[in-house]
Amino acid sequence: NDEICIQGDISQGIESKVLEGFILHQNIPNPSDGLTSVEFEVPYGGKAEFNLVDLFGRTLYNEQLNVTTGSHTVKLDAATVPAGVYYYSVTFDGYRLVKKMIVSK
């Protein structure tokens, strides 16, 4: 069958909602084998949640934060988790940003 069948408007893609001023930076250092810092920025005050998960989605660390406008830092001790790849996220006002962290021993 070499006929093309298109239903609906294909010009519509997946919408990406962005909160202007909400930024998650890469952890430093990365890879890490000890203390590492994660910096993030929020455009206004509110509640934020920091989460570190493994590749299976299991939560290894969670922190609830009351934040003000501007930059904030979360410090993690990577020595407490086995070597591997992890994902950390910050959730703020219904938006979530995710980055990858590598732990080496």
PDB file of C-alpha atoms in Angstrom:
ATOM      1  CA  ASN A   1       0.000   0.000   0.000  1.00  0.00           C
ATOM      2  CA  ASP A   2       1.652   3.210  -1.116  1.00  0.00           C
ATOM      3  CA  GLU A   3      -1.158   5.565  -0.201  1.00  0.00           C
ATOM      4  CA  ILE A   4      -0.682   8.154   2.509  1.00  0.00           C
ATOM      5  CA  CYS A   5      -3.384   8.581   5.078  1.00  0.00           C
ATOM      6  CA  ILE A   6      -3.193  11.604   7.344  1.00  0.00           C
ATOM      7  CA  GLN A   7      -5.910  12.501   9.777  1.00  0.00           C
ATOM      8  CA  GLY A   8      -5.955  15.716  11.742  1.00  0.00           C
ATOM      9  CA  ASP A   9      -3.528  18.598  11.795  1.00  0.00           C
ATOM     10  CA  ILE A  10       0.041  17.279  11.811  1.00  0.00           C
ATOM     11  CA  SER A  11       1.480  20.764  12.348  1.00  0.00           C
ATOM     12  CA  GLN A  12       0.664  20.479  16.042  1.00  0.00           C
ATOM     13  CA  GLY A  13       3.496  18.952  18.058  1.00  0.00           C
ATOM     14  CA  ILE A  14       4.119  18.238  21.673  1.00  0.00           C
ATOM     15  CA  GLU A  15       3.738  21.393  23.688  1.00  0.00           C
ATOM     16  CA  SER A  16       6.602  22.357  25.923  1.00  0.00           C
ATOM     17  CA  LYS A  17       5.695  24.530  28.868  1.00  0.00           C
ATOM     18  CA  VAL A  18       8.548  26.675  30.114  1.00  0.00           C
ATOM     19  CA  LEU A  19       8.644  28.849  33.214  1.00  0.00           C
ATOM     20  CA  GLU A  20      10.790  31.856  32.362  1.00  0.00           C
ATOM     21  CA  GLY A  21      13.563  32.260  34.936  1.00  0.00           C
ATOM     22  CA  PHE A  22      13.347  28.669  36.250  1.00  0.00           C
ATOM     23  CA  ILE A  23      16.778  27.164  35.564  1.00  0.00           C
ATOM     24  CA  LEU A  24      18.488  23.977  36.745  1.00  0.00           C
ATOM     25  CA  HIS A  25      22.278  23.890  36.367  1.00  0.00           C
ATOM     26  CA  GLN A  26      24.543  20.868  35.983  1.00  0.00           C
ATOM     27  CA  ASN A  27      25.954  19.567  39.254  1.00  0.00           C
ATOM     28  CA  ILE A  28      29.576  20.473  39.942  1.00  0.00           C
ATOM     29  CA  PRO A  29      31.741  18.453  39.809  1.00  0.00           C
ATOM     30  CA  ASN A  30      30.296  15.905  37.415  1.00  0.00           C
ATOM     31  CA  PRO A  31      31.321  13.091  37.567  1.00  0.00           C
ATOM     32  CA  SER A  32      31.658  13.203  41.318  1.00  0.00           C
ATOM     33  CA  ASP A  33      32.906  10.837  43.992  1.00  0.00           C
ATOM     34  CA  GLY A  34      32.299  13.082  46.985  1.00  0.00           C
ATOM     35  CA  LEU A  35      30.564  16.354  47.714  1.00  0.00           C
ATOM     36  CA  THR A  36      28.725  17.833  44.717  1.00  0.00           C
ATOM     37  CA  SER A  37      26.620  20.985  44.402  1.00  0.00           C
ATOM     38  CA  VAL A  38      23.441  21.529  42.383  1.00  0.00           C
ATOM     39  CA  GLU A  39      22.424  25.106  41.711  1.00  0.00           C
ATOM     40  CA  PHE A  40      18.997  26.199  40.503  1.00  0.00           C
ATOM     41  CA  GLU A  41      17.208  29.497  40.002  1.00  0.00           C
ATOM     42  CA  VAL A  42      13.567  30.442  40.489  1.00  0.00           C
ATOM     43  CA  PRO A  43      11.781  33.577  39.223  1.00  0.00           C
ATOM     44  CA  TYR A  44       9.772  34.130  42.429  1.00  0.00           C
ATOM     45  CA  GLY A  45       9.395  32.679  45.903  1.00  0.00           C
ATOM     46  CA  GLY A  46       7.533  29.508  46.737  1.00  0.00           C
ATOM     47  CA  LYS A  47       7.972  25.817  47.496  1.00  0.00           C
ATOM     48  CA  ALA A  48      10.487  23.709  45.586  1.00  0.00           C
ATOM     49  CA  GLU A  49      11.311  20.026  45.757  1.00  0.00           C
ATOM     50  CA  PHE A  50      14.703  18.497  45.012  1.00  0.00           C
ATOM     51  CA  ASN A  51      14.757  14.806  44.127  1.00  0.00           C
ATOM     52  CA  LEU A  52      17.575  12.348  43.298  1.00  0.00           C
ATOM     53  CA  VAL A  53      16.606   9.033  41.679  1.00  0.00           C
ATOM     54  CA  ASP A  54      18.439   6.031  40.282  1.00  0.00           C
ATOM     55  CA  LEU A  55      17.884   4.539  36.821  1.00  0.00           C
ATOM     56  CA  PHE A  56      14.948   2.516  38.157  1.00  0.00           C
ATOM     57  CA  GLY A  57      13.207   5.663  39.421  1.00  0.00           C
ATOM     58  CA  ARG A  58      13.805   4.852  43.095  1.00  0.00           C
ATOM     59  CA  THR A  59      14.136   7.985  45.200  1.00  0.00           C
ATOM     60  CA  LEU A  60      17.509   8.152  46.950  1.00  0.00           C
ATOM     61  CA  TYR A  61      17.239  11.688  48.292  1.00  0.00           C
ATOM     62  CA  ASN A  62      14.395  14.169  48.606  1.00  0.00           C
ATOM     63  CA  GLU A  63      14.341  17.655  50.062  1.00  0.00           C
ATOM     64  CA  GLN A  64      11.438  20.080  50.385  1.00  0.00           C
ATOM     65  CA  LEU A  65      12.577  23.702  50.136  1.00  0.00           C
ATOM     66  CA  ASN A  66      11.011  27.090  50.798  1.00  0.00           C
ATOM     67  CA  VAL A  67      12.766  29.340  48.295  1.00  0.00           C
ATOM     68  CA  THR A  68      12.916  33.042  47.552  1.00  0.00           C
ATOM     69  CA  THR A  69      13.525  34.701  44.196  1.00  0.00           C
ATOM     70  CA  GLY A  70      16.983  33.928  42.826  1.00  0.00           C
ATOM     71  CA  SER A  71      19.652  31.270  43.061  1.00  0.00           C
ATOM     72  CA  HIS A  72      19.750  28.311  45.465  1.00  0.00           C
ATOM     73  CA  THR A  73      22.197  25.442  46.037  1.00  0.00           C
ATOM     74  CA  VAL A  74      21.657  21.868  47.186  1.00  0.00           C
ATOM     75  CA  LYS A  75      24.743  20.000  48.383  1.00  0.00           C
ATOM     76  CA  LEU A  76      24.881  16.208  48.045  1.00  0.00           C
ATOM     77  CA  ASP A  77      27.394  13.665  49.291  1.00  0.00           C
ATOM     78  CA  ALA A  78      27.834  11.399  46.253  1.00  0.00           C
ATOM     79  CA  ALA A  79      30.013   9.076  48.359  1.00  0.00           C
ATOM     80  CA  THR A  80      26.811   7.709  49.933  1.00  0.00           C
ATOM     81  CA  VAL A  81      25.589   6.132  46.663  1.00  0.00           C
ATOM     82  CA  PRO A  82      27.211   3.475  44.457  1.00  0.00           C
ATOM     83  CA  ALA A  83      28.985   4.435  41.250  1.00  0.00           C
ATOM     84  CA  GLY A  84      26.521   4.910  38.405  1.00  0.00           C
ATOM     85  CA  VAL A  85      24.184   7.283  36.624  1.00  0.00           C
ATOM     86  CA  TYR A  86      21.512   9.189  38.529  1.00  0.00           C
ATOM     87  CA  TYR A  87      18.918  11.820  37.706  1.00  0.00           C
ATOM     88  CA  TYR A  88      18.136  14.830  39.828  1.00  0.00           C
ATOM     89  CA  SER A  89      15.190  17.152  39.436  1.00  0.00           C
ATOM     90  CA  VAL A  90      13.784  20.336  40.869  1.00  0.00           C
ATOM     91  CA  THR A  91      10.011  20.838  40.866  1.00  0.00           C
ATOM     92  CA  PHE A  92       8.702  24.380  41.289  1.00  0.00           C
ATOM     93  CA  ASP A  93       5.167  25.721  40.775  1.00  0.00           C
ATOM     94  CA  GLY A  94       4.105  22.695  38.712  1.00  0.00           C
ATOM     95  CA  TYR A  95       7.226  22.691  36.505  1.00  0.00           C
ATOM     96  CA  ARG A  96      10.024  20.128  36.665  1.00  0.00           C
ATOM     97  CA  LEU A  97      13.572  20.288  35.323  1.00  0.00           C
ATOM     98  CA  VAL A  98      15.821  17.199  35.208  1.00  0.00           C
ATOM     99  CA  LYS A  99      19.581  16.678  34.777  1.00  0.00           C
ATOM    100  CA  LYS A 100      21.882  13.655  34.825  1.00  0.00           C
ATOM    101  CA  MET A 101      24.622  13.107  37.406  1.00  0.00           C
ATOM    102  CA  ILE A 102      27.423  10.568  37.225  1.00  0.00           C
ATOM    103  CA  VAL A 103      28.994   9.120  40.366  1.00  0.00           C
ATOM    104  CA  SER A 104      32.431   7.532  39.958  1.00  0.00           C
ATOM    105  CA  LYS A 105      34.425   5.752  42.634  1.00  0.00           C
TER     106      LYS A 105
END
